[in-house]
Each structure stands twice: as structure tokens, then as C-alpha cells.
Coordinates of C-alpha atoms in Angstrom, one line a residue:
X1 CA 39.0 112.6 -46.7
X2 CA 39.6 111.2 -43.0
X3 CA 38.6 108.6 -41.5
X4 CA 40.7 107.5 -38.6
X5 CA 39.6 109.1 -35.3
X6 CA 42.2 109.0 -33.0
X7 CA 41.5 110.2 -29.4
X8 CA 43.6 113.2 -30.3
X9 CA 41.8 114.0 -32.8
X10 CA 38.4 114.0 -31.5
X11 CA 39.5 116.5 -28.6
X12 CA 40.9 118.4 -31.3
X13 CA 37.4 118.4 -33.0
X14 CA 35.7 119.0 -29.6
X15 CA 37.9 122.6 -29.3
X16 CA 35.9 125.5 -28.8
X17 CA 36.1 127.6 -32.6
X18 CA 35.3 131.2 -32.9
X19 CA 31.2 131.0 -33.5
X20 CA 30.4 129.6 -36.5
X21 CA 31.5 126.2 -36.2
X22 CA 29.6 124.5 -39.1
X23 CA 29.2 120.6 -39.2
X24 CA 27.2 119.4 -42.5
X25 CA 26.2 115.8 -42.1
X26 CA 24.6 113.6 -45.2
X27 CA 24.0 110.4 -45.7
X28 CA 25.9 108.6 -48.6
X29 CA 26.1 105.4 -50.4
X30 CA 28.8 103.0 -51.4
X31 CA 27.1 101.4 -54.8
X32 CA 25.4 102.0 -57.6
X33 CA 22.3 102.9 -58.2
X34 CA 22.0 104.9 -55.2
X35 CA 24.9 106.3 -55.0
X36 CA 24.0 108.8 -57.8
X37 CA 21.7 111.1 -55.6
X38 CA 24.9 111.8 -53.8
X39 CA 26.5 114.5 -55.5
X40 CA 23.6 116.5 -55.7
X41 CA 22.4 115.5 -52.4
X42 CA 25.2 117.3 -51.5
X43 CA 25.5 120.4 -52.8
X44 CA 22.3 121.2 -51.5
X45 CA 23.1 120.4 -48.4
X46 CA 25.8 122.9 -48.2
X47 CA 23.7 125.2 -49.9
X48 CA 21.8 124.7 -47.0
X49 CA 24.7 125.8 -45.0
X50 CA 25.8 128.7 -46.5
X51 CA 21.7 130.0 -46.4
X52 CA 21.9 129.7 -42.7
X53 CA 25.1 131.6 -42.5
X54 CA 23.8 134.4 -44.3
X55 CA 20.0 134.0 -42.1
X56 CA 22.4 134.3 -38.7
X57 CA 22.3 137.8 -37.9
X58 CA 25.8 136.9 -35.5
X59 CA 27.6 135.9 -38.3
X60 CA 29.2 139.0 -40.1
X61 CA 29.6 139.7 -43.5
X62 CA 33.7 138.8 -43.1
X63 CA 33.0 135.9 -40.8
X64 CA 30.6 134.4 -43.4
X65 CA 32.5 134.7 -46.8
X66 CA 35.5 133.0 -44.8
X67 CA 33.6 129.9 -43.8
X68 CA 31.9 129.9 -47.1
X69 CA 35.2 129.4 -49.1
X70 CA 36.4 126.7 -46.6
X71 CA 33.0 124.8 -46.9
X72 CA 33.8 125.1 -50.9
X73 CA 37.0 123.9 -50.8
X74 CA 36.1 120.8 -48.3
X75 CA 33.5 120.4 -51.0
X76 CA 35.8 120.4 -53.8
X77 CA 37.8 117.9 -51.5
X78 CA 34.7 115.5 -51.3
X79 CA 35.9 111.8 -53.7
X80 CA 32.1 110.5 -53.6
X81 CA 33.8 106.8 -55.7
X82 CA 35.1 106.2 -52.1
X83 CA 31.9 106.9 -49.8
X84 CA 31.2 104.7 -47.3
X85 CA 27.5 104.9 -45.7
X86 CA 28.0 109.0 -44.5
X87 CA 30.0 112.4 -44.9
X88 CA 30.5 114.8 -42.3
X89 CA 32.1 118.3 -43.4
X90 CA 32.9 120.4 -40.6
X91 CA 34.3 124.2 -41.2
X92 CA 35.1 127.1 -39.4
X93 CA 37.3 130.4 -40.1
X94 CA 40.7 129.0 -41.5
X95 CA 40.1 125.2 -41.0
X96 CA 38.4 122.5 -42.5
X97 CA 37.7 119.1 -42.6
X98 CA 35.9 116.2 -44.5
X99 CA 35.1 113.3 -42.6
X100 CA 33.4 109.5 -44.1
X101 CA 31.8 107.4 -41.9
X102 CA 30.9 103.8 -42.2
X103 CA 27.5 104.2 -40.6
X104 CA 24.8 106.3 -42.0
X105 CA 24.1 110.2 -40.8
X106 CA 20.9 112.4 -40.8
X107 CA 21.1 114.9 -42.8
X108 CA 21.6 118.0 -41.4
X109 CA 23.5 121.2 -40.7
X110 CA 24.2 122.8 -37.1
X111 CA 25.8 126.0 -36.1
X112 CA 27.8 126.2 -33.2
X113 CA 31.1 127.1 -31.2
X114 CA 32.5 123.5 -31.6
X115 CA 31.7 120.4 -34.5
X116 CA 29.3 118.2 -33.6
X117 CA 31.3 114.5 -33.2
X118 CA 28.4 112.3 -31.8
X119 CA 27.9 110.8 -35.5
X120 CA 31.8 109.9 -35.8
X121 CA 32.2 108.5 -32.8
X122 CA 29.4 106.3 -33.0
X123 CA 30.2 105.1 -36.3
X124 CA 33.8 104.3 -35.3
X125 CA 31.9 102.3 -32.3
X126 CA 30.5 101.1 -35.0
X127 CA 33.1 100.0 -37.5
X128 CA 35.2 98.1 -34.3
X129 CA 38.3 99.2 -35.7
X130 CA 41.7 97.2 -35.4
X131 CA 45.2 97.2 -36.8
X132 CA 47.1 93.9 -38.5
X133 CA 50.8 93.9 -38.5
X134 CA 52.4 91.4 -41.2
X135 CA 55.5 90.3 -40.4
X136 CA 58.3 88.9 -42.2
X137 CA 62.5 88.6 -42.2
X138 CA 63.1 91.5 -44.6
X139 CA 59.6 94.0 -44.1
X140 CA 56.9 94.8 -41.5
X141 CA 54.1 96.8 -42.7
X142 CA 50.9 98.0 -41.0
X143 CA 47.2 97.8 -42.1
X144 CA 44.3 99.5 -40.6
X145 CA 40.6 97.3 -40.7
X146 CA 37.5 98.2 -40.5
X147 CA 33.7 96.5 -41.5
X148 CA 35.1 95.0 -44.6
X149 CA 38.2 95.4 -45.6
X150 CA 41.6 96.3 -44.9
X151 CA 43.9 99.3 -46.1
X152 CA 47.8 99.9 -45.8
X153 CA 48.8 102.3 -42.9
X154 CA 51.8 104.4 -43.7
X155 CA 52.4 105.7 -39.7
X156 CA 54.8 105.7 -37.0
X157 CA 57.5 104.7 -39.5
X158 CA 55.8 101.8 -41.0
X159 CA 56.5 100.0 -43.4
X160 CA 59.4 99.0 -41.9
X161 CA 62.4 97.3 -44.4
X162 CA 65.5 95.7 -43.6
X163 CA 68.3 96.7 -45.0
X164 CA 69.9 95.5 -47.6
X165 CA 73.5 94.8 -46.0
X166 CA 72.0 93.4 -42.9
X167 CA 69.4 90.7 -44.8
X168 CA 70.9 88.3 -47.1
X169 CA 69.7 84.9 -46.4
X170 CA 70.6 83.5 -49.7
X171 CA 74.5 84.1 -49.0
X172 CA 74.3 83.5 -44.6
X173 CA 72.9 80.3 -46.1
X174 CA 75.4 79.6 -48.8
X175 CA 78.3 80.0 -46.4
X176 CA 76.6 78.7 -43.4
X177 CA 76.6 82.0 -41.4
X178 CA 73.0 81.4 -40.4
X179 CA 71.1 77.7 -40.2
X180 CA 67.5 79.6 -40.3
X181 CA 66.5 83.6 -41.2
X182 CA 64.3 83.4 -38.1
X183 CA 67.4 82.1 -35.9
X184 CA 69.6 85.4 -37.3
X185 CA 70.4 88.2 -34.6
X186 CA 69.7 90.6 -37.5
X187 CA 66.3 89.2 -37.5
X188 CA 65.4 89.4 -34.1
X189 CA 66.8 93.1 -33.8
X190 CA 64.7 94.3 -37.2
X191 CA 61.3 92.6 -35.3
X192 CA 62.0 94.2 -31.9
X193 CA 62.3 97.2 -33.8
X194 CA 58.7 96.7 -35.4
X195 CA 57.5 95.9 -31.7
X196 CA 58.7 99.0 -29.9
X197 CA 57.3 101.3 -33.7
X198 CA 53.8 99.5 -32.8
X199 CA 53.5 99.8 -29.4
X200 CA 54.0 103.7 -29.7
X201 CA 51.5 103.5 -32.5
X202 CA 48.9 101.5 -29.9
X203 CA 49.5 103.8 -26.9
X204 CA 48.1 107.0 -28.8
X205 CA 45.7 104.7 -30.9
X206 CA 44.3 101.7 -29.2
X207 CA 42.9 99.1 -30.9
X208 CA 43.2 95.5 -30.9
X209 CA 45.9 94.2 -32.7
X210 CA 46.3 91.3 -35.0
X211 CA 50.1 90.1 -36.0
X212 CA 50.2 87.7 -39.4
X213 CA 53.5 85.8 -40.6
X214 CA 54.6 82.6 -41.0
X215 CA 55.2 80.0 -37.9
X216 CA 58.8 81.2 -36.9
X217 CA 58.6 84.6 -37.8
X218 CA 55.4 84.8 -35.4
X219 CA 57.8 82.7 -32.6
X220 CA 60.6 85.4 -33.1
X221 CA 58.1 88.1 -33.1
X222 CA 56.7 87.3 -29.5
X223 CA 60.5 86.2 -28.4
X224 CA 61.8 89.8 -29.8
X225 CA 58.9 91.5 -28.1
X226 CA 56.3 92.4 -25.3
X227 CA 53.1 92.6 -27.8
X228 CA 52.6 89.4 -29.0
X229 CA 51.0 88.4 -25.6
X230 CA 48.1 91.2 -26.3
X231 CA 47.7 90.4 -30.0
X232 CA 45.9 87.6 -31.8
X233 CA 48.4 85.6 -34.2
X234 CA 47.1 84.0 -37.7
X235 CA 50.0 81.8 -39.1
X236 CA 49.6 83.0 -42.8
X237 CA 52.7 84.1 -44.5
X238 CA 53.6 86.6 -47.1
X239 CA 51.0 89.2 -46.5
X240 CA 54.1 91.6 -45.6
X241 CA 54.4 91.7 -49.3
X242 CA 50.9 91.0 -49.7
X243 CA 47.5 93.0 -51.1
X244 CA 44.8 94.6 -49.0
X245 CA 42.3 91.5 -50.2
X246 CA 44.7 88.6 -49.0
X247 CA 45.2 90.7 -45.7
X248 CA 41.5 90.8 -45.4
X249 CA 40.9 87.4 -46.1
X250 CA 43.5 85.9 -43.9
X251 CA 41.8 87.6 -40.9
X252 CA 38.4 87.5 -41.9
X253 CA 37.6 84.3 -40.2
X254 CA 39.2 85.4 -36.8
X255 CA 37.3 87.9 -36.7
X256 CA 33.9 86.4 -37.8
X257 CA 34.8 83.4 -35.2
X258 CA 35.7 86.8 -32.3
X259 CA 32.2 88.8 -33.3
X260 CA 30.1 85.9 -33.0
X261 CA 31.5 84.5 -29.4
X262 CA 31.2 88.7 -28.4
X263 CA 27.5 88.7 -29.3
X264 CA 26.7 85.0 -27.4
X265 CA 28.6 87.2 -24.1
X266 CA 26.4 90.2 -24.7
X267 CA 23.6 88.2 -24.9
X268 CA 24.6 85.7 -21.2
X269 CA 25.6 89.6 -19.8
X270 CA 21.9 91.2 -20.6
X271 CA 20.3 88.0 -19.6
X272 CA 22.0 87.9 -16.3
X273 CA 21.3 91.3 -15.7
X274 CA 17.5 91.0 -16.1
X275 CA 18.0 88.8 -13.2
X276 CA 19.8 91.2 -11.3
X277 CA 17.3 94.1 -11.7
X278 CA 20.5 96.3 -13.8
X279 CA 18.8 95.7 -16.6
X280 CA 17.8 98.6 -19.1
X281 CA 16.2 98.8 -22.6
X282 CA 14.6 101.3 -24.7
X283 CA 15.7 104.4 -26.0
X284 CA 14.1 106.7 -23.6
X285 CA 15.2 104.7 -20.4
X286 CA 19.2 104.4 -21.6
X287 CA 18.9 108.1 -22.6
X288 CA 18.7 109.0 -19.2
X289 CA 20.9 106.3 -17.7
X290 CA 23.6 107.2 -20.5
X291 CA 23.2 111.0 -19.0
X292 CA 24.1 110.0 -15.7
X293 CA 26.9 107.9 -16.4
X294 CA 25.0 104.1 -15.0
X295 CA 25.6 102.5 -18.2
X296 CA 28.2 100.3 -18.1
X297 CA 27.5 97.9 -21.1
X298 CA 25.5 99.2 -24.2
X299 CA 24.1 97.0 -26.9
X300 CA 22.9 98.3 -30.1
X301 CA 21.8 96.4 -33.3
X302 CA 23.6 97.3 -36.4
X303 CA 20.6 99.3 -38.1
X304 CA 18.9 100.7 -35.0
X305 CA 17.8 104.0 -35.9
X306 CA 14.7 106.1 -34.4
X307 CA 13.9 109.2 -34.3
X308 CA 12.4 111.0 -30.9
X309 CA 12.1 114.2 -29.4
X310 CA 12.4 115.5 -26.0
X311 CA 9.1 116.9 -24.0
X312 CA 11.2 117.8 -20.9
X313 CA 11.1 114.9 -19.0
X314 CA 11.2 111.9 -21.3
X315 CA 11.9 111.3 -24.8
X316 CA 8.9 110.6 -27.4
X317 CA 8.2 109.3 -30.5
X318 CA 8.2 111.7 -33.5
X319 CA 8.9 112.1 -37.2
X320 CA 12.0 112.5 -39.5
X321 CA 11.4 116.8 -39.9
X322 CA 9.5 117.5 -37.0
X323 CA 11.8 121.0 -35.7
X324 CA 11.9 119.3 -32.3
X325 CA 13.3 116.0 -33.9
X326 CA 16.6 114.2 -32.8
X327 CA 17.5 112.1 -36.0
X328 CA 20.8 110.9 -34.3
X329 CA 19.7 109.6 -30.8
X330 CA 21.2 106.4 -30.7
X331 CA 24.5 108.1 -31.8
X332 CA 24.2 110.1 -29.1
X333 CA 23.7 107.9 -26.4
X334 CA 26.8 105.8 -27.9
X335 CA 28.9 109.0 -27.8
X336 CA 27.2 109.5 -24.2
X337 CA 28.3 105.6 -23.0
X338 CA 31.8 105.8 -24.5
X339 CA 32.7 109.3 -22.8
X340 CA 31.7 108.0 -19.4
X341 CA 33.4 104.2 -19.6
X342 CA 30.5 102.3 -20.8
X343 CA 31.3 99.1 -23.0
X344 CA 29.9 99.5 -26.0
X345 CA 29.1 96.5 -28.8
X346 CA 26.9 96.4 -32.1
X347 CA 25.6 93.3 -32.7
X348 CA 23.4 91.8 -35.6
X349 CA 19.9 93.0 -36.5
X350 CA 17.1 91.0 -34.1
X351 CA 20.1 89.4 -32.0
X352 CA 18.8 91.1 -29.0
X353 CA 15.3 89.3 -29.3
X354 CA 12.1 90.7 -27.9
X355 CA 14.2 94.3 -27.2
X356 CA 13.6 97.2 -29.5
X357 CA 17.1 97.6 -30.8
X358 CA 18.6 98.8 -28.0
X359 CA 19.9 97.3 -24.2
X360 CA 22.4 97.9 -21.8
X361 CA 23.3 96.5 -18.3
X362 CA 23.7 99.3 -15.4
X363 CA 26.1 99.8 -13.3
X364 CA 24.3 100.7 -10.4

């Protein structure tokens, strides 16, 4: 299952596909008890799929049994014991994908000549994504974070290992080749190395980038390299040997002590802009802002979801089935913000006060 979307791949996703492009969306759940709904939930869903296939009098006979066996084997690809809080399966003839998201998705199934990203890029909005780097004299390696947690990243030739020949501190030491590893040549070379592997890595995949190590590992790092001046440090050692949970931990607080000084900023930026008159709130007013590219920063609260529909001119309240219903609107105006420049945060449930959820400042 994927989860990492790179802006490669979302144009990839965005491609035009012979028609039918089918993107199945359900929402699913990381803990028990609810998570055992899922598997049925499902199935039925692509049941679901497969009936409008047969229903679409465009769709032949040949076009149809093709994207049924790929929506069975992205089914068959599906691990539920590692969902996160939504699924999105996407098929067309020859190709498929399966897709978990760490924000929840209406459930639904939509026919067209391309996937339908919205929901992904929202919940990768969502999820703030960022990369750690451990460093040490003898390995780099690479973690990708998310929400909670943090997993090992096996990209751009990471991890990285000395080799043996060239790190031996315990002999350099014994016959006073080298007064400190982190004063070695060797080491400075093996941790401009990592630098130049991780800046490739950051100019296809931005993200903001957190370097961990002990004290003069984390001085020859930023001597060794350009990076360090971008990145935030956190003096812990040994994570380059480390688990996922002490990785985690050791940037947990950093990050708790980053979101809470970004949602006091969003909150002095929308304040300000009341005074300013660029003020806008409401999901029918940033709808329409988001559409013609005025946003330029978007607040959403974590859980914000409403569903409206659209009479024409504005959009309206209306209920979860209704044929006219859009389920995903807030992911769609985030999709909308992000593709046109807008800043886009999440912040806490009820941080944005008196405001239904949703705010943003204009730029004009």
C-alpha cells in the first residue's frame, strides 16, 4: 500500500487514463472494535464498483473484465492491520494502485478519465509530513514522519554505512591516528556524502527536515554540509542505530513545541486580517475564493467535515446521500488552495474560535 505522495506522483495520478478511471474511497479505522466493519465495508464497496462498470453502457465488455481483475488484485493487496483513518484504490486498464490515508474519506466510487486525488492531497496537508535524518560516524539512515510516528526510509541510497576499512576508531585511537571520530577526514567525507544523498532526496520531495546525532557529529554535519542551516537539530545520539519509537520520541517534543507556536501565528495572521477586510470564513465563501486563486492562507480544524451541495451559485447545506451531495468539500478546497500557492495549516478542533471550522486570509 502507498502512502508517500511525492509531487511526481500526484501528476502521475492526475494523467489522463483511457475512460474508466475508477477511484474507490472508504473510510477505515486504525483500532479495534471498529476496525472490524472494515473488511466487509470494503468489499462492498468495490462491489459497488464493479456494478457501475457493468451499468455504464461506455464501458465494453473487454474494457470492464480488465479493470475488474485489477480492482481484485488491489483488493487482494489491501493489509487492513495497517489502516490508518482511509483507503483509496484507484484502477484502470493495466494499472493499479492502493493508497492509505491518515485522514478519513467518504465513501464512494467515481468514474472518470483520471483518479480523483483531492482526498490524498488533503490528507497529506493533513498529516504535515517531514523527514529525520540520524546521524552518526559509521551510519546515516533516513525516517519518514507523519501524525504519530515515524518509519525507516530506504531511498536515495539511504541507509548510508561506512565502510569498514575507512571507520575504525578503536585502532585510530589506539595508535593515535585520530584524537576524536568527529575530527577524522573519513568522517567528514562519509557526512558530506549523506548531505549531497539528502538534498537530492529534498529537491524532488520537500519537506522539512529534522537532523538527530550527538553534539559533534551534528557540528561536523553542518561543517561537512549546506543543509544543516535549513534543518532543525535535536542533540540525541544513537538513533542512527536506533528503533522507530526512540526516533519518534526524540522529536516529538520539537514538533509539539513547532505546531503549537504555528497555530498562535495562524491565529495573530486571521486576526490581523479581520482588520484588514482579507478576511474569509465559511465553506461557501472560501469555495469560491479557493476557485479563483485569492486564498493565500487556509486554516482548517483537524475534524472539519460538512457536507454541501452546489445550487449554481453558492454552496448549501445538505445531507450525507443526497445525489447532489459533496462529502469531500473541505478536501477539495485544500486540494484547490495548495494547487494555486495558498498556505495551508490544520490546527486543533475549536482553535479558530467563533469560526465554523474553517478560515483563511485573502490575498487580494
Amino acid at each position: 500500500m502507498e502512502h508517500d505522495l511525492s509531487p511526481a506522483t500526484l501528476a502521475e495520478l492526475r494523467r489522463p487514463r483511457p475512460y474508466p478511471a475508477v477511484s474507490v474511497l472508504t473510510p477505515t479505522h486504525r483500532r479495534e472494535p471498529d476496525n472490524a466493519q472494515d473488511r466487509v465495508r470494503l468489499r462492498n464497496v468495490v462491489a459497488a464498483a464493479k456494478k457501475q462498470l457493468e451499468d455504464d453502457p461506455a464501458v465494453t465488455r473487454e474494457r470492464r473484465a480488465e479493470v475488474c481483475r485489477e480492482l481484485d488484485r488491489a483488493l487482494a493487496e489491501v493489509d487492513l492491520t495497517h489502516a490508518e483513518d482511509g483507503l483509496a484504490i484507484f484502477a484502470a486498464p493495466g494499472e493499479h494502485q492502493v493508497w492509505t490515508l491518515a485522514r478519513s474519506v467518504p465513501e464512494r466510487v467515481v468514474l472518470s478519465d483520471t483518479f480523483l486525488t483531492r482526498n490524498l492531497v488533503a490528507a497529506q496537508a493533513a498529516e504535515r509530513p517531514f523527514w529525520v535524518l540520524s546521524v552518526a560516524a559509521d551510519r546515516v539512515k533516513l525516517w519518514s514522519g507523519g501524525v504519530d510516528r515515524v518509519v525507516e526510509e530506504h531511498l536515495g541510497g539511504f541507509p548510508l554505512d561506512r565502510p569498514a576499512e575507512d571507520f575504525d576508531p578503536e585502532r585510530q585511537e589506539r595508535i593515535g591516528d585520530a584524537p576524536s571520530t568527529f575530527r577524522d577526514e573519513g568522517t567528514r567525507r562519509f557526512l558530506r556524502d549523506a548531505d549531497t544523498a539528502m538534498a537530492g532526496i529534498l529537491r524532488t520531495r520537500p519537506r522539512p527536515l529534522y537532523v538527530t546525532g550527538p553534539e559533534p557529529a551534528l557540528s561536523l554535519f553542518t561543517e561537512a554540509g549546506t543543509l544543516a542551516a535549513g534543518a532543525v537539530l535535536v542533540p540525541h545520539g544513537g538513533l542512527a542505530h536506533g528503533t522507530p519509537e526512540a526516533v519518534w520520541q526524540a522529536v516529538r517534543q520539537v514538533l509539539d513545541d513547532e505546531a503549537r507556536g504555528s497555530v498562535e501565528a495562524v491565529a495573530r495572521e486571521l486576526d490581523a486580517a479581520r482588520g484588514r477586510k482579507d478576511f474569509a470564513a465559511g465553506v461557501d465563501e472560501l469555495w469560491e475564493s479557493a476557485h479563483t486563486g485569492r486564498v493565500r492562507l487556509l486554516a482548517v480544524e483537524e475534524n472539519f467535515k460538512v457536507t454541501m451541495r452546489d445550487d449554481g451559485e453558492h454552496l448549501l447545506p445538505a445531507l450525507d446521500g443526497d445525489l447532489d451531495a459533496r462529502e469531500d468539500i473541505v478536501d477539495e478546497i485544500v486540494e484547490q488552495c495548495l494547487e494555486t500557492g495558498a498556505d495551508v495549516r490544520f490546527v486543533p478542533d475549536g482553535a479558530l474560535g467563533d469560526v465554523e471550522g474553517i478560515a483563511g486570509v485573502l490575498r487580494y
